[in-house]
Amino acid sequence: FTLKNVRYTNAIVVEANPADVLLRLDDFGFQRIKRQSLPPELQARFPYDPVKAEEYESEKAKKEREQRRQQTREWLLRQERALLQQIEAREGERRNLRRELAVRNKNARGRPRSADRAAANQLRLRLLEMDRHIEQLKKQLKSVRAQQIQYP
């Protein structure tokens, strides 16, 4: 048969649905052709019903949307779990820093220029950075959870 000035030989119908037909073509591999575009000799075997085609395309699009929705939901759940793990790990580090700071502060009492005082000051800076990082992670978690509402 000929379609759009191209001659196809040895075409085998691999799949047919209400909207189109998938053909295996010796010279061209596989090609999906809309039923209404089929040549008359194939339209006789695979008649085009616009109502059935529209229903099929609509259902296919609905399934694809639902699949994308499910994939997005799964991705958001993975993001949430990863953020919760990061927050937990950083909070554990923060607890350890606070314990170490308490020890350094105790050792530095009454000794303003001691190594313990300098170490305590460095620990305070690290604690501030850790607090900022944890807050940033919590904001990201809040954003992910807000997005999850859109994908129940």
XYZ file of N, CA, C and O in Angstrom:
608
model
N 0.836 -1.188 0.000
C 0.000 0.000 0.000
C 0.874 1.241 0.000
O 2.044 1.196 0.331
N 0.278 2.363 -0.373
C 0.996 3.633 -0.437
C 0.335 4.610 0.530
O -0.883 4.727 0.579
N 1.190 5.318 1.271
C 0.699 6.313 2.227
C 1.619 7.522 2.164
O 2.839 7.388 2.336
N 1.047 8.671 1.860
C 1.823 9.917 1.743
C 3.004 9.745 0.795
O 4.147 10.035 1.125
N 2.739 9.218 -0.359
C 3.730 9.039 -1.430
C 4.858 8.070 -1.062
O 5.913 8.079 -1.681
N 4.650 7.235 -0.051
C 5.646 6.225 0.316
C 5.007 4.864 0.122
O 3.906 4.602 0.610
N 5.713 3.985 -0.585
C 5.196 2.647 -0.857
C 5.684 1.696 0.228
O 6.885 1.579 0.476
N 4.730 1.039 0.899
C 5.044 0.067 1.951
C 4.764 -1.334 1.411
O 3.720 -1.577 0.813
N 5.711 -2.241 1.653
C 5.510 -3.628 1.234
C 5.686 -4.534 2.449
O 6.407 -4.191 3.393
N 5.032 -5.664 2.412
C 5.137 -6.658 3.486
C 4.799 -6.071 4.865
O 5.491 -6.340 5.853
N 3.764 -5.270 4.911
C 3.327 -4.687 6.179
C 2.542 -5.717 6.966
O 1.671 -6.391 6.435
N 2.873 -5.836 8.250
C 2.172 -6.769 9.132
C 1.587 -5.964 10.289
O 2.300 -5.196 10.944
N 0.292 -6.149 10.534
C -0.359 -5.456 11.649
C 0.057 -6.149 12.934
O -0.170 -7.339 13.126
N 0.699 -5.396 13.811
C 1.173 -5.918 15.081
C 0.153 -5.650 16.176
O -0.072 -6.479 17.056
N -0.468 -4.492 16.098
C -1.432 -4.087 17.114
C -2.448 -3.155 16.479
O -2.106 -2.338 15.634
N -3.679 -3.298 16.905
C -4.717 -2.379 16.428
C -5.558 -1.969 17.630
O -5.949 -2.806 18.437
N -5.779 -0.678 17.764
C -6.671 -0.174 18.793
C -7.652 0.774 18.114
O -7.512 1.051 16.923
N -8.641 1.290 18.804
C -9.639 2.135 18.143
C -9.084 3.397 17.489
O -9.704 3.960 16.593
N -7.902 3.850 17.903
C -7.364 5.100 17.365
C -6.341 4.904 16.257
O -6.272 5.695 15.323
N -5.517 3.845 16.374
C -4.468 3.673 15.376
C -4.093 2.205 15.217
O -4.596 1.339 15.918
N -3.176 1.984 14.272
C -2.703 0.636 13.957
C -1.180 0.687 13.972
O -0.572 1.604 13.421
N -0.571 -0.314 14.616
C 0.880 -0.420 14.625
C 1.271 -1.467 13.600
O 0.802 -2.605 13.640
N 2.119 -1.045 12.665
C 2.552 -1.935 11.584
C 4.039 -2.220 11.702
O 4.824 -1.346 12.066
N 4.406 -3.462 11.343
C 5.821 -3.776 11.179
C 6.084 -3.744 9.691
O 5.425 -4.428 8.902
N 7.043 -2.934 9.319
C 7.339 -2.731 7.903
C 8.770 -3.170 7.640
O 9.687 -2.765 8.350
N 8.965 -3.960 6.632
C 10.302 -4.480 6.328
C 11.326 -3.361 6.126
O 12.428 -3.423 6.641
N 10.934 -2.345 5.386
C 11.900 -1.296 5.038
C 11.982 -0.184 6.076
O 12.945 0.578 6.092
N 10.985 -0.063 6.954
C 10.913 1.100 7.835
C 10.822 0.753 9.319
O 10.617 1.623 10.141
N 10.927 -0.496 9.691
C 10.781 -0.879 11.092
C 9.311 -0.869 11.482
O 8.473 -1.435 10.787
N 8.993 -0.186 12.568
C 7.615 -0.107 13.040
C 7.084 1.294 12.809
O 7.820 2.276 12.899
N 5.797 1.349 12.540
C 5.175 2.653 12.357
C 3.729 2.587 12.847
O 2.996 1.658 12.554
N 3.359 3.617 13.621
C 1.990 3.729 14.112
C 1.262 4.722 13.204
O 1.728 5.833 12.974
N 0.123 4.285 12.691
C -0.639 5.104 11.743
C -2.058 5.259 12.278
O -2.688 4.268 12.687
N -2.549 6.478 12.289
C -3.924 6.736 12.709
C -4.872 6.013 11.759
O -4.654 5.995 10.548
N -5.930 5.460 12.311
C -6.871 4.691 11.476
C -7.465 5.525 10.351
O -7.645 5.034 9.243
N -7.796 6.786 10.630
C -8.411 7.595 9.583
C -7.429 7.918 8.464
O -7.830 8.308 7.374
N -6.122 7.681 8.687
C -5.115 7.925 7.658
C -4.784 6.671 6.849
O -3.997 6.745 5.900
N -5.343 5.544 7.236
C -5.043 4.296 6.517
C -5.576 4.351 5.086
O -6.602 4.991 4.826
N -4.892 3.680 4.183
C -5.396 3.602 2.801
C -6.698 2.784 2.774
O -6.958 1.992 3.688
N -7.500 2.951 1.727
C -8.808 2.279 1.666
C -8.753 0.771 1.879
O -9.630 0.202 2.543
N -7.722 0.102 1.358
C -7.663 -1.357 1.501
C -7.490 -1.777 2.972
O -7.965 -2.823 3.391
N -6.808 -0.951 3.781
C -6.675 -1.265 5.209
C -7.845 -0.721 6.016
O -8.215 -1.303 7.038
N -8.453 0.378 5.568
C -9.625 0.905 6.270
C -10.782 -0.089 6.219
O -11.594 -0.143 7.134
N -10.835 -0.892 5.178
C -11.881 -1.909 5.086
C -11.709 -2.947 6.197
O -12.687 -3.410 6.781
N -10.466 -3.292 6.503
C -10.195 -4.265 7.577
C -10.220 -3.629 8.961
O -10.535 -4.281 9.949
N -9.832 -2.341 9.043
C -9.756 -1.633 10.323
C -10.539 -0.321 10.220
O -9.950 0.758 10.106
N -11.866 -0.408 10.246
C -12.672 0.808 10.070
C -12.471 1.784 11.236
O -12.209 1.387 12.364
N -12.586 3.059 10.913
C -12.391 4.129 11.894
C -13.737 4.547 12.469
O -14.657 4.891 11.738
N -13.836 4.500 13.784
C -15.026 4.975 14.488
C -14.571 6.135 15.373
O -13.902 5.919 16.388
N -14.924 7.390 15.002
C -14.424 8.546 15.754
C -14.837 8.532 17.228
O -14.064 8.971 18.084
N -15.998 8.020 17.549
C -16.447 7.978 18.948
C -15.576 7.019 19.751
O -15.079 7.353 20.831
N -15.369 5.818 19.208
C -14.521 4.841 19.894
C -13.076 5.340 20.003
O -12.418 5.139 21.020
N -12.608 5.977 18.948
C -11.241 6.503 18.965
C -11.090 7.576 20.050
O -10.108 7.579 20.795
N -12.058 8.468 20.153
C -12.016 9.528 21.167
C -12.061 8.925 22.567
O -11.317 9.344 23.458
N -12.934 7.942 22.781
C -13.016 7.277 24.086
C -11.690 6.609 24.432
O -11.207 6.699 25.560
N -11.103 5.924 23.440
C -9.832 5.246 23.663
C -8.734 6.253 24.008
O -7.990 6.060 24.981
N -8.619 7.319 23.221
C -7.583 8.338 23.463
C -7.788 9.006 24.823
O -6.830 9.270 25.546
N -9.035 9.264 25.167
C -9.350 9.883 26.458
C -8.945 8.967 27.616
O -8.329 9.412 28.590
N -9.277 7.696 27.510
C -8.920 6.739 28.561
C -7.405 6.563 28.649
O -6.844 6.481 29.739
N -6.758 6.527 27.506
C -5.296 6.405 27.467
C -4.646 7.613 28.142
O -3.725 7.466 28.955
N -5.124 8.808 27.834
C -4.592 10.028 28.445
C -4.844 10.032 29.950
O -3.979 10.430 30.738
N -6.010 9.561 30.357
C -6.340 9.490 31.790
C -5.381 8.552 32.511
O -4.879 8.870 33.601
N -5.111 7.389 31.922
C -4.178 6.434 32.524
C -2.772 7.023 32.615
O -2.076 6.832 33.614
N -2.343 7.726 31.574
C -1.015 8.337 31.583
C -0.919 9.415 32.654
O 0.093 9.526 33.346
N -1.982 10.228 32.804
C -1.999 11.257 33.857
C -1.915 10.613 35.237
O -1.175 11.067 36.102
N -2.680 9.546 35.426
C -2.682 8.853 36.717
C -1.317 8.237 37.002
O -0.840 8.272 38.135
N -0.675 7.709 35.981
C 0.657 7.129 36.151
C 1.666 8.224 36.541
O 2.472 8.028 37.458
N 1.611 9.366 35.856
C 2.506 10.483 36.208
C 2.228 10.968 37.627
O 3.145 11.276 38.379
N 0.946 11.023 37.988
C 0.549 11.446 39.334
C 1.131 10.493 40.385
O 1.686 10.927 41.395
N 1.031 9.197 40.131
C 1.552 8.198 41.068
C 3.075 8.296 41.161
O 3.642 8.213 42.251
N 3.739 8.483 40.028
C 5.199 8.620 40.040
C 5.617 9.854 40.828
O 6.586 9.806 41.595
N 4.892 10.948 40.648
C 5.203 12.173 41.383
C 4.995 11.952 42.874
O 5.823 12.364 43.693
N 3.902 11.300 43.219
C 3.623 11.018 44.632
C 4.728 10.162 45.244
O 5.218 10.451 46.345
N 5.155 9.130 44.549
C 6.241 8.274 45.049
C 7.537 9.060 45.195
O 8.270 8.887 46.179
N 7.827 9.930 44.230
C 9.039 10.748 44.309
C 8.968 11.672 45.523
O 9.961 11.820 46.255
N 7.810 12.283 45.759
C 7.656 13.168 46.911
C 7.816 12.395 48.225
O 8.418 12.909 49.184
N 7.302 11.186 48.280
C 7.465 10.372 49.491
C 8.941 10.032 49.725
O 9.417 10.061 50.863
N 9.658 9.734 48.647
C 11.106 9.468 48.784
C 11.829 10.715 49.265
O 12.716 10.643 50.126
N 11.442 11.873 48.710
C 12.041 13.134 49.137
C 11.786 13.380 50.623
O 12.679 13.783 51.358
N 10.555 13.138 51.049
C 10.198 13.346 52.451
C 11.047 12.455 53.363
O 11.608 12.918 54.361
N 11.157 11.163 53.006
C 11.954 10.245 53.822
C 13.416 10.684 53.881
O 14.035 10.661 54.946
N 13.963 11.089 52.745
C 15.364 11.518 52.708
C 15.572 12.759 53.576
O 16.555 12.844 54.327
N 14.653 13.714 53.493
C 14.780 14.927 54.303
C 14.654 14.609 55.795
O 15.405 15.151 56.614
N 13.729 13.732 56.144
C 13.586 13.349 57.560
C 14.860 12.688 58.077
O 15.291 12.957 59.206
N 15.480 11.858 57.257
C 16.739 11.218 57.658
C 17.840 12.252 57.837
O 18.616 12.192 58.793
N 17.916 13.213 56.922
C 18.931 14.256 57.032
C 18.713 15.103 58.281
O 19.669 15.437 58.987
N 17.455 15.451 58.534
C 17.149 16.264 59.716
C 17.534 15.499 60.981
O 18.161 16.052 61.893
N 17.172 14.231 61.038
C 17.503 13.422 62.213
C 19.014 13.350 62.422
O 19.510 13.493 63.546
N 19.760 13.148 61.353
C 21.216 13.069 61.445
C 21.805 14.396 61.918
O 22.678 14.426 62.802
N 21.345 15.510 61.342
C 21.867 16.823 61.747
C 21.504 17.152 63.198
O 22.292 17.740 63.917
N 20.294 16.755 63.619
C 19.907 17.007 65.014
C 20.763 16.178 65.967
O 21.103 16.633 67.064
N 21.135 14.971 65.562
C 22.057 14.162 66.364
C 23.414 14.842 66.472
O 24.017 14.898 67.557
N 23.892 15.379 65.350
C 25.162 16.113 65.366
C 25.057 17.341 66.266
O 25.990 17.661 67.006
N 23.916 18.015 66.199
C 23.723 19.207 67.025
C 23.743 18.841 68.510
O 24.350 19.548 69.320
N 23.120 17.731 68.891
C 23.158 17.295 70.301
C 24.590 17.032 70.749
O 24.993 17.423 71.855
N 25.357 16.382 69.878
C 26.756 16.105 70.211
C 27.554 17.401 70.356
O 28.384 17.529 71.269
N 27.312 18.356 69.468
C 28.002 19.652 69.571
C 27.645 20.353 70.876
O 28.510 20.950 71.532
N 26.395 20.286 71.266
C 25.975 20.939 72.525
C 26.640 20.286 73.734
O 27.042 20.980 74.667
N 26.750 18.967 73.712
C 27.438 18.278 74.819
C 28.895 18.718 74.890
O 29.417 19.014 75.964
N 29.531 18.735 73.732
C 30.938 19.145 73.689
C 31.093 20.595 74.126
O 32.023 20.942 74.853
N 30.144 21.446 73.726
C 30.187 22.855 74.127
C 30.044 22.993 75.638
O 30.746 23.805 76.264
N 29.178 22.212 76.231
C 28.998 22.269 77.679
C 30.299 21.915 78.399
O 30.684 22.580 79.382
N 30.998 20.892 77.905
C 32.272 20.498 78.501
C 33.300 21.621 78.342
O 33.993 21.989 79.294
N 33.397 22.185 77.136
C 34.369 23.267 76.888
C 34.059 24.494 77.741
O 34.964 25.135 78.282
N 32.761 24.841 77.865
C 32.371 25.992 78.689
C 32.751 25.761 80.146
O 33.246 26.671 80.819
N 32.554 24.543 80.634
C 32.894 24.226 82.027
C 34.398 24.369 82.251
O 34.842 24.944 83.247
N 35.171 23.854 81.290
C 36.637 23.927 81.408
C 37.157 25.353 81.245
O 38.234 25.683 81.742
N 36.402 26.208 80.548
C 36.882 27.564 80.250
C 36.457 28.581 81.310
O 36.881 29.733 81.243
N 35.665 28.208 82.297
C 35.202 29.165 83.317
C 36.384 29.843 84.003
O 37.292 29.183 84.496
N 36.304 31.162 84.004
C 37.353 31.940 84.668
C 38.642 32.024 83.881
O 39.628 32.569 84.387
N 38.671 31.510 82.665
C 39.893 31.526 81.845
C 39.536 32.072 80.461
O 39.348 31.336 79.505
N 39.461 33.408 80.342
C 38.967 34.014 79.101
C 39.837 33.757 77.870
O 39.354 33.791 76.761
N 41.112 33.476 78.046
C 41.995 33.307 76.876
C 42.473 31.860 76.718
O 43.463 31.611 76.047
N 41.778 30.938 77.256
C 42.216 29.539 77.197
C 41.847 28.894 75.853
O 41.006 29.393 75.108
N 42.478 27.761 75.591
C 42.181 26.987 74.381
C 40.747 26.473 74.424
O 40.072 26.383 73.394
N 40.281 26.155 75.641
C 38.889 25.701 75.775
C 37.911 26.805 75.384
O 36.870 26.542 74.785
N 38.223 28.049 75.744
C 37.347 29.182 75.394
C 37.301 29.341 73.868
O 36.239 29.528 73.280
N 38.460 29.251 73.211
C 38.512 29.365 71.746
C 37.736 28.210 71.092
O 36.982 28.417 70.135
N 37.919 27.005 71.646
C 37.194 25.854 71.103
C 35.689 26.029 71.309
O 34.890 25.697 70.424
N 35.289 26.567 72.453
C 33.866 26.806 72.725
C 33.292 27.808 71.733
O 32.169 27.642 71.237
N 34.063 28.828 71.424
C 33.601 29.826 70.450
C 33.427 29.194 69.067
O 32.450 29.478 68.358
N 34.353 28.324 68.687
C 34.237 27.627 67.407
C 33.015 26.703 67.394
O 32.292 26.617 66.398
N 32.768 26.052 68.507
C 31.599 25.180 68.605
C 30.307 25.980 68.489
O 29.335 25.529 67.873
N 30.279 27.176 69.077
C 29.086 28.026 68.961
C 28.817 28.383 67.493
O 27.670 28.372 67.044
N 29.886 28.697 66.768
C 29.722 29.009 65.346
C 29.208 27.793 64.573
O 28.320 27.917 63.724
N 29.757 26.620 64.878
C 29.288 25.402 64.212
C 27.832 25.111 64.551
O 27.063 24.672 63.695
N 27.446 25.391 65.800
C 26.051 25.199 66.207
C 25.126 26.130 65.424
O 24.045 25.719 64.992
N 25.551 27.377 65.245
C 24.740 28.314 64.463
C 24.575 27.826 63.027
O 23.475 27.872 62.464
N 25.668 27.364 62.427
C 25.602 26.834 61.071
C 24.692 25.598 61.018
O 23.899 25.453 60.085
N 24.805 24.735 62.012
C 23.983 23.525 62.058
C 22.508 23.905 62.198
O 21.648 23.326 61.529
N 22.208 24.884 63.048
C 20.821 25.331 63.216
C 20.260 25.874 61.902
O 19.119 25.570 61.535
N 21.054 26.659 61.185
C 20.615 27.197 59.892
C 20.350 26.066 58.899
O 19.365 26.079 58.167
N 21.250 25.101 58.896
C 21.098 23.966 57.970
C 19.838 23.165 58.300
O 19.075 22.792 57.395
N 19.609 22.918 59.572
C 18.408 22.175 59.978
C 17.154 22.955 59.592
O 16.185 22.372 59.094
N 17.158 24.251 59.790
C 15.996 25.068 59.411
C 15.758 25.014 57.902
O 14.621 24.952 57.453
N 16.845 25.038 57.141
C 16.715 24.931 55.682
C 16.101 23.579 55.294
O 15.207 23.520 54.446
N 16.553 22.514 55.925
C 15.995 21.194 55.649
C 14.517 21.131 56.034
O 13.697 20.548 55.319
N 14.166 21.751 57.147
C 12.768 21.758 57.585
C 11.893 22.552 56.614
O 10.742 22.175 56.367
N 12.423 23.628 56.056
C 11.669 24.378 55.040
C 11.444 23.524 53.797
O 10.365 23.531 53.212
N 12.475 22.803 53.387
C 12.332 21.908 52.241
C 11.290 20.832 52.530
O 10.470 20.505 51.667
N 11.313 20.292 53.742
C 10.340 19.275 54.133
C 8.921 19.849 54.096
O 7.997 19.205 53.599
N 8.776 21.058 54.583
C 7.462 21.708 54.567
C 6.975 21.885 53.126
O 5.806 21.647 52.814
N 7.880 22.270 52.239
C 7.530 22.436 50.825
C 7.109 21.103 50.199
O 6.126 21.039 49.465
N 7.853 20.037 50.490
C 7.522 18.714 49.949
C 6.156 18.276 50.466
O 5.320 17.773 49.709
N 5.910 18.506 51.736
C 4.608 18.107 52.306
C 3.469 18.934 51.706
O 2.368 18.410 51.512
N 3.727 20.188 51.405
C 2.696 21.015 50.755
C 2.397 20.469 49.358
O 1.238 20.448 48.926
N 3.424 20.025 48.658
C 3.225 19.448 47.331
C 2.486 18.119 47.412
O 1.701 17.776 46.522
N 2.727 17.354 48.491
C 2.060 16.061 48.645
C 0.548 16.214 48.736
O -0.190 15.320 48.324
N 0.090 17.330 49.243
C -1.353 17.577 49.360
C -1.996 17.557 47.976
O -3.144 17.144 47.832
N -1.252 17.991 46.970
C -1.773 18.013 45.607
C -1.859 16.617 45.001
O -2.506 16.436 43.968
N -1.183 15.645 45.622
C -1.144 14.275 45.085
C -1.586 13.282 46.152
O -0.776 12.500 46.633
N -2.864 13.310 46.517
C -3.337 12.414 47.592
C -3.318 10.956 47.185
O -3.232 10.598 46.050
